[in-house]
MMTF fields as JSON, N, C-alpha, C and O atoms, coordinates in Angstrom:
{
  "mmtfVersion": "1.0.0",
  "mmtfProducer": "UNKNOWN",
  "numBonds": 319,
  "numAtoms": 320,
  "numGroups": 80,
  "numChains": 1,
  "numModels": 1,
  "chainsPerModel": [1],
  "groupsPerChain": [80],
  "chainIdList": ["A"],
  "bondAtomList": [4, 2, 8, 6, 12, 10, 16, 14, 20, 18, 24, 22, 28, 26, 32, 30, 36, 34, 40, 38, 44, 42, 48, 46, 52, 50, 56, 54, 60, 58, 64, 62, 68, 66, 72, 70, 76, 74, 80, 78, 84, 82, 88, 86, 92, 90, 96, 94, 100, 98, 104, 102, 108, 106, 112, 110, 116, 114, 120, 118, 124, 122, 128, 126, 132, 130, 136, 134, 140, 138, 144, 142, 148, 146, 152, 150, 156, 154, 160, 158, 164, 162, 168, 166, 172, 170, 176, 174, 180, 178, 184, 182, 188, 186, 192, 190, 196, 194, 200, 198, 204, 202, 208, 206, 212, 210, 216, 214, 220, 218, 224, 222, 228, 226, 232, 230, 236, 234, 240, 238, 244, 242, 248, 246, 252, 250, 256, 254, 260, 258, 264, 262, 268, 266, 272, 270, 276, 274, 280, 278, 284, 282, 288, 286, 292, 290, 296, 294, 300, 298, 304, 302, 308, 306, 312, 310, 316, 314],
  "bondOrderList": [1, 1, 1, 1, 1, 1, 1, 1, 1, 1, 1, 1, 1, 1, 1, 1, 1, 1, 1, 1, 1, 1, 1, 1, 1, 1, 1, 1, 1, 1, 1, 1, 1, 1, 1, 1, 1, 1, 1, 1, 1, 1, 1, 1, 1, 1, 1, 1, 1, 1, 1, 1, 1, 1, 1, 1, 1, 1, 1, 1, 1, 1, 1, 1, 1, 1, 1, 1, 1, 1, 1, 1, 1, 1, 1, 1, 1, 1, 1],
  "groupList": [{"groupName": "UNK", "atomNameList": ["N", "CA", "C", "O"], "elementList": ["N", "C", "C", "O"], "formalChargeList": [0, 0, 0, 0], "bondAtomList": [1, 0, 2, 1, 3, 2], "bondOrderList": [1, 1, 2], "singleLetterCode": "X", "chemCompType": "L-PEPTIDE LINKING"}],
  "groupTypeList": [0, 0, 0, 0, 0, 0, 0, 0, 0, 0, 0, 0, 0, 0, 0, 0, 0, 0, 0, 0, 0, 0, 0, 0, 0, 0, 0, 0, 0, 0, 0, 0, 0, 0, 0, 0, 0, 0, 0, 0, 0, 0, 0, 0, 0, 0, 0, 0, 0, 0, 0, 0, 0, 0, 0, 0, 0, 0, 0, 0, 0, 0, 0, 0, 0, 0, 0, 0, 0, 0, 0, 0, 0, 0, 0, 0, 0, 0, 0, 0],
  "groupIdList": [1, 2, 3, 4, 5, 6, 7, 8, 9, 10, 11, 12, 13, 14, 15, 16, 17, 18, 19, 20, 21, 22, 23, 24, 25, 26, 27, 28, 29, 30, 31, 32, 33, 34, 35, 36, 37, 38, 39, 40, 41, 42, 43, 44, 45, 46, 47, 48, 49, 50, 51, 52, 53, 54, 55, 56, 57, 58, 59, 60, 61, 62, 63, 64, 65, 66, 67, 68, 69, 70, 71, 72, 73, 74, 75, 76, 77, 78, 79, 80],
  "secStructList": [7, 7, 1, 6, 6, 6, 6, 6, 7, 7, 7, 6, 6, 7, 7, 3, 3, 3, 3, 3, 3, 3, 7, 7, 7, 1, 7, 2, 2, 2, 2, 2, 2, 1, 1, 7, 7, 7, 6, 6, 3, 3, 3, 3, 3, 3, 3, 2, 2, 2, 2, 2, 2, 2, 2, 2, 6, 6, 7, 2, 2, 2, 2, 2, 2, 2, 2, 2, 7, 7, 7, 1, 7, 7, 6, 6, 7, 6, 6, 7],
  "xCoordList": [-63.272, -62.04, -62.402, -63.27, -61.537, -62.184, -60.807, -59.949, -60.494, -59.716, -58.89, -59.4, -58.001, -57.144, -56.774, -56.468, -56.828, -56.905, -58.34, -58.288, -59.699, -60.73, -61.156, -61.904, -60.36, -60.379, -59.369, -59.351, -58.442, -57.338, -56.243, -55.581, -55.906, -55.13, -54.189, -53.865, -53.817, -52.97, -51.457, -51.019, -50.654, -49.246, -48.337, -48.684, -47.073, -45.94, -46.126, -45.71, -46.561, -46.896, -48.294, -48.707, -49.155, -50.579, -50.782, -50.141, -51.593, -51.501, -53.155, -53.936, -53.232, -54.563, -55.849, -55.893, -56.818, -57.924, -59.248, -60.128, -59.508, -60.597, -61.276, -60.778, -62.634, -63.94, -64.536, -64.792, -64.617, -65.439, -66.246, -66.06, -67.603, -68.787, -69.553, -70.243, -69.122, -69.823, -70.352, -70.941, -70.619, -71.195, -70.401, -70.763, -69.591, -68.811, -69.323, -70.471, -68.574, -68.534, -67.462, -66.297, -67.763, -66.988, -67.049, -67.463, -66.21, -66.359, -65.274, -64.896, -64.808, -64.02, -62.518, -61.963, -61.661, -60.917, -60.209, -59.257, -61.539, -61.695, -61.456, -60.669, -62.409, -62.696, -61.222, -60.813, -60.729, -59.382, -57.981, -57.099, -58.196, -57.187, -57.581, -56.804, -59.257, -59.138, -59.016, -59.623, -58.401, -58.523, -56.347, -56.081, -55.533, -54.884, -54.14, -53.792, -54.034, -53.887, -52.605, -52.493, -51.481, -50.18, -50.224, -51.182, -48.872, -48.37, -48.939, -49.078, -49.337, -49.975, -51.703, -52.266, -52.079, -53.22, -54.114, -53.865, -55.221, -55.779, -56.91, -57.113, -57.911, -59.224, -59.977, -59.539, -61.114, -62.254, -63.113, -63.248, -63.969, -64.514, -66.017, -66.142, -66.762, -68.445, -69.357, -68.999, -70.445, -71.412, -72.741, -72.787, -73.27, -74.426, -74.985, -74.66, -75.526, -76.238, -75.848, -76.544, -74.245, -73.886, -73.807, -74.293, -73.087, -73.57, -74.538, -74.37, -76.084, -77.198, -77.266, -77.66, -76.69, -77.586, -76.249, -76.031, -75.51, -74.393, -74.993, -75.252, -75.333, -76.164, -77.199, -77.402, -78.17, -79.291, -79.059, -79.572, -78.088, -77.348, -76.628, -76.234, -76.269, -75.938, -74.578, -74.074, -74.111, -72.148, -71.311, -70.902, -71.087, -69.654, -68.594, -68.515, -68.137, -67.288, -68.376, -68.33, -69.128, -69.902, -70.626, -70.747, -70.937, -71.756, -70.269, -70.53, -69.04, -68.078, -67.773, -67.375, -67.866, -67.936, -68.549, -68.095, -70.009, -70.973, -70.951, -71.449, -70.353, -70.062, -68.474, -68.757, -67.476, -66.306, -65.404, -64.325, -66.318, -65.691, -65.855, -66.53, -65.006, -65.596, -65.905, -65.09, -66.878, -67.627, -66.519, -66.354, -66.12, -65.574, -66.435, -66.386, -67.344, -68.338, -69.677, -69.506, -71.016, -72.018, -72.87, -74.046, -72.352, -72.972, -74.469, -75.413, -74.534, -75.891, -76.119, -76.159, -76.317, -76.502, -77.001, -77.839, -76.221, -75.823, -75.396, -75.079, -75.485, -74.663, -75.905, -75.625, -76.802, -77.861, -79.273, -80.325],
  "yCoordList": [-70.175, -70.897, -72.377, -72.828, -73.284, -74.778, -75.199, -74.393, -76.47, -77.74, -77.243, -76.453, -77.584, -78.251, -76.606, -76.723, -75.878, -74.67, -74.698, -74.756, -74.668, -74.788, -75.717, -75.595, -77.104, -78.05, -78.165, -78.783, -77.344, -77.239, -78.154, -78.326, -78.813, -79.836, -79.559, -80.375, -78.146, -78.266, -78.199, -78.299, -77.966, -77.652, -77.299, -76.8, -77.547, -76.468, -76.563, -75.656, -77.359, -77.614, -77.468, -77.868, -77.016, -76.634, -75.446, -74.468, -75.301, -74.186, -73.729, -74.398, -72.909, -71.909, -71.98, -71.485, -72.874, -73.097, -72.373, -72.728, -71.534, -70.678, -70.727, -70.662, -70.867, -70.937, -69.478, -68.887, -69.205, -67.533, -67.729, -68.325, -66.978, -67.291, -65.833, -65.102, -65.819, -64.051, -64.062, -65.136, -63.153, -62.967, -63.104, -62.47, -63.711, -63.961, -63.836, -64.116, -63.444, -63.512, -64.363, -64.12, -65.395, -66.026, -67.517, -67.827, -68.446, -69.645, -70.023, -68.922, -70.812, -71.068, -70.704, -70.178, -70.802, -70.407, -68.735, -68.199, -68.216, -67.015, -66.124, -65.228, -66.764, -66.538, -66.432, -65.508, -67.606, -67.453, -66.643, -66.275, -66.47, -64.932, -63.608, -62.661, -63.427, -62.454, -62.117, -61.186, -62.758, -62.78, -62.528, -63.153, -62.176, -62.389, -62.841, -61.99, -64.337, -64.315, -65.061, -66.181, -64.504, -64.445, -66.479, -67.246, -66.704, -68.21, -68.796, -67.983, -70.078, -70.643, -70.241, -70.378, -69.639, -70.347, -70.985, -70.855, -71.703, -72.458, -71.697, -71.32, -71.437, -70.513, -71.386, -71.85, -71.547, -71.704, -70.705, -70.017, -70.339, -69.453, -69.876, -70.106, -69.869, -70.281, -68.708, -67.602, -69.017, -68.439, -68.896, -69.848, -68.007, -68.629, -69.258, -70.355, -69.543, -70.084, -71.72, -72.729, -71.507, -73.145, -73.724, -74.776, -72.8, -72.987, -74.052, -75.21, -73.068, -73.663, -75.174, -76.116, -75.14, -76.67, -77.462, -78.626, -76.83, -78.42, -78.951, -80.146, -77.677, -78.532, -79.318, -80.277, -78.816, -79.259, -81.104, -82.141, -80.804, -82.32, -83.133, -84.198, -82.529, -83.15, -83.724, -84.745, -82.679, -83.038, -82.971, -81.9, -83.614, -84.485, -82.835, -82.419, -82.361, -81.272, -80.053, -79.746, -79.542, -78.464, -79.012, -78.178, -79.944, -80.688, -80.888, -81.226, -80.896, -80.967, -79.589, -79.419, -78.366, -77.164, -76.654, -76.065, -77.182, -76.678, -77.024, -76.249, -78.308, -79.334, -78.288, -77.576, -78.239, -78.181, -76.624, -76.251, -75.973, -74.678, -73.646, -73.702, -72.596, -71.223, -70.216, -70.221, -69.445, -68.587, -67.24, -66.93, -66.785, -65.531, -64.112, -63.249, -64.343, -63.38, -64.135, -65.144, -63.302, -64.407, -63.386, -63.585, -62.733, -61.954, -62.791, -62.04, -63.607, -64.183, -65.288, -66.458, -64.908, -65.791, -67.303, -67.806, -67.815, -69.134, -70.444, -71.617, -69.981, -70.353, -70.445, -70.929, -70.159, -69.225, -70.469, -70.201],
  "zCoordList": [-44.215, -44.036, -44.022, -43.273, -45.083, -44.865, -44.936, -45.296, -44.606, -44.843, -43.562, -42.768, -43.447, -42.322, -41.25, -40.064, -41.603, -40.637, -39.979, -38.75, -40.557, -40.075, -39.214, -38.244, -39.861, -38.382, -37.361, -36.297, -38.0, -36.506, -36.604, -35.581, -37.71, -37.61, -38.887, -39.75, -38.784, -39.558, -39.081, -37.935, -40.503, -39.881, -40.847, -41.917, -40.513, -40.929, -42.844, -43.564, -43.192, -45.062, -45.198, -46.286, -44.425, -44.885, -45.615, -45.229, -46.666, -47.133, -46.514, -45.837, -46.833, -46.311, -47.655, -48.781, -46.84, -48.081, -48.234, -47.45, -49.001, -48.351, -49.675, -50.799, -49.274, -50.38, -49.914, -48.865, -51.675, -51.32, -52.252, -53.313, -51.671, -52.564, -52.758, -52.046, -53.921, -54.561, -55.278, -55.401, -56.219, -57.322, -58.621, -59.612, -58.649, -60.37, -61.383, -61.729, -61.875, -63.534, -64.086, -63.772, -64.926, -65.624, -64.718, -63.601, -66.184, -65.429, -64.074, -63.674, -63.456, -62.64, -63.066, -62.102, -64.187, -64.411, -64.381, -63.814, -65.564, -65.43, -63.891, -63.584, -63.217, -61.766, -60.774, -60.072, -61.019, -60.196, -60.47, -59.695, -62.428, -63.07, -62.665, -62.788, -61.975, -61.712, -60.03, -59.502, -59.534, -57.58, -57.728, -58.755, -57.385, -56.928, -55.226, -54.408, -55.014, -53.767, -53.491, -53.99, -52.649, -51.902, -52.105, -52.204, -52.095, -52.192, -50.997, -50.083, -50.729, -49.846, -49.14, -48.053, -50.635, -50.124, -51.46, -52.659, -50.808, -52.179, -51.714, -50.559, -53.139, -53.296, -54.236, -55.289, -53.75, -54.545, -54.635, -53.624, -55.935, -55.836, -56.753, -57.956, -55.953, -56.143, -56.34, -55.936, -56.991, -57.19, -55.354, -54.575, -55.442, -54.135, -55.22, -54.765, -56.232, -56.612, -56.854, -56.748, -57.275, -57.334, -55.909, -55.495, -55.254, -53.555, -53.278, -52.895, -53.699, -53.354, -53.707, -53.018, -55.191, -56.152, -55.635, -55.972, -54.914, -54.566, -53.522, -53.381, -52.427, -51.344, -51.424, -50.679, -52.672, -52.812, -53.253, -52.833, -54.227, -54.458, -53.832, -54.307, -52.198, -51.3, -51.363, -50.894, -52.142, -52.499, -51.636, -51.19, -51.422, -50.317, -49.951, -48.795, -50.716, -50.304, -49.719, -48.528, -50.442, -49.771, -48.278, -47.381, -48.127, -46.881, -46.338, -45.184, -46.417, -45.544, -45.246, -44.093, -46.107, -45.876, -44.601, -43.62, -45.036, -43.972, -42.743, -41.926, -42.283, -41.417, -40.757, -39.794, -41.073, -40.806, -41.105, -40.644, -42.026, -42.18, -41.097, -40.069, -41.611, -40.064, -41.259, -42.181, -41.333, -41.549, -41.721, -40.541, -42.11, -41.924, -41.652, -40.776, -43.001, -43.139, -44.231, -44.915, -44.141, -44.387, -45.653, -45.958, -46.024, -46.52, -47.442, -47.686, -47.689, -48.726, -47.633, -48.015, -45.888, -45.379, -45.235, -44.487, -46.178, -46.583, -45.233, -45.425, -44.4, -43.042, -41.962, -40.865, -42.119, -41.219, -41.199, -40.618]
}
């Protein structure tokens, strides 16, 4: 869970932002035709591997991830 639910400061126009990081197939587009998810929420959907090389590159959104998100579940303990 990231952005404004994860820090607690959301409200009545927040939508629900959740980064999921699996094993995909396909590029980012692809990726989000095949997830269907209910109005109000926003999804990103990462590979662990881009995971890794964003952190490794020290990118402003994933280092705010790591900083500010809640964990749901850790499966490629990425969090750890």
């Amino acid at each position: 869970l990231i952005g404004s639910y994860a820090r607690g400061d959301f409200n009545l126009w927040s939508d629900i932002d959740l980064l999921i990081i699996a094993d995909f197939n396909g590029n980012p587009v692809q990726r989000l035709k095949s997830i269907d998810f209910p109005p109000g929420y926003e999804t990103i959907l990462l590979t662990p591997e881009e995971t890794r090389k964003m952190r490794n590159e020290n990118k402003k959104f994933i280092n705010d991830v790591f900083e500010e998100g809640l964990a749901i579940r850790d499966d490629f303990k990425l969090f750890h």
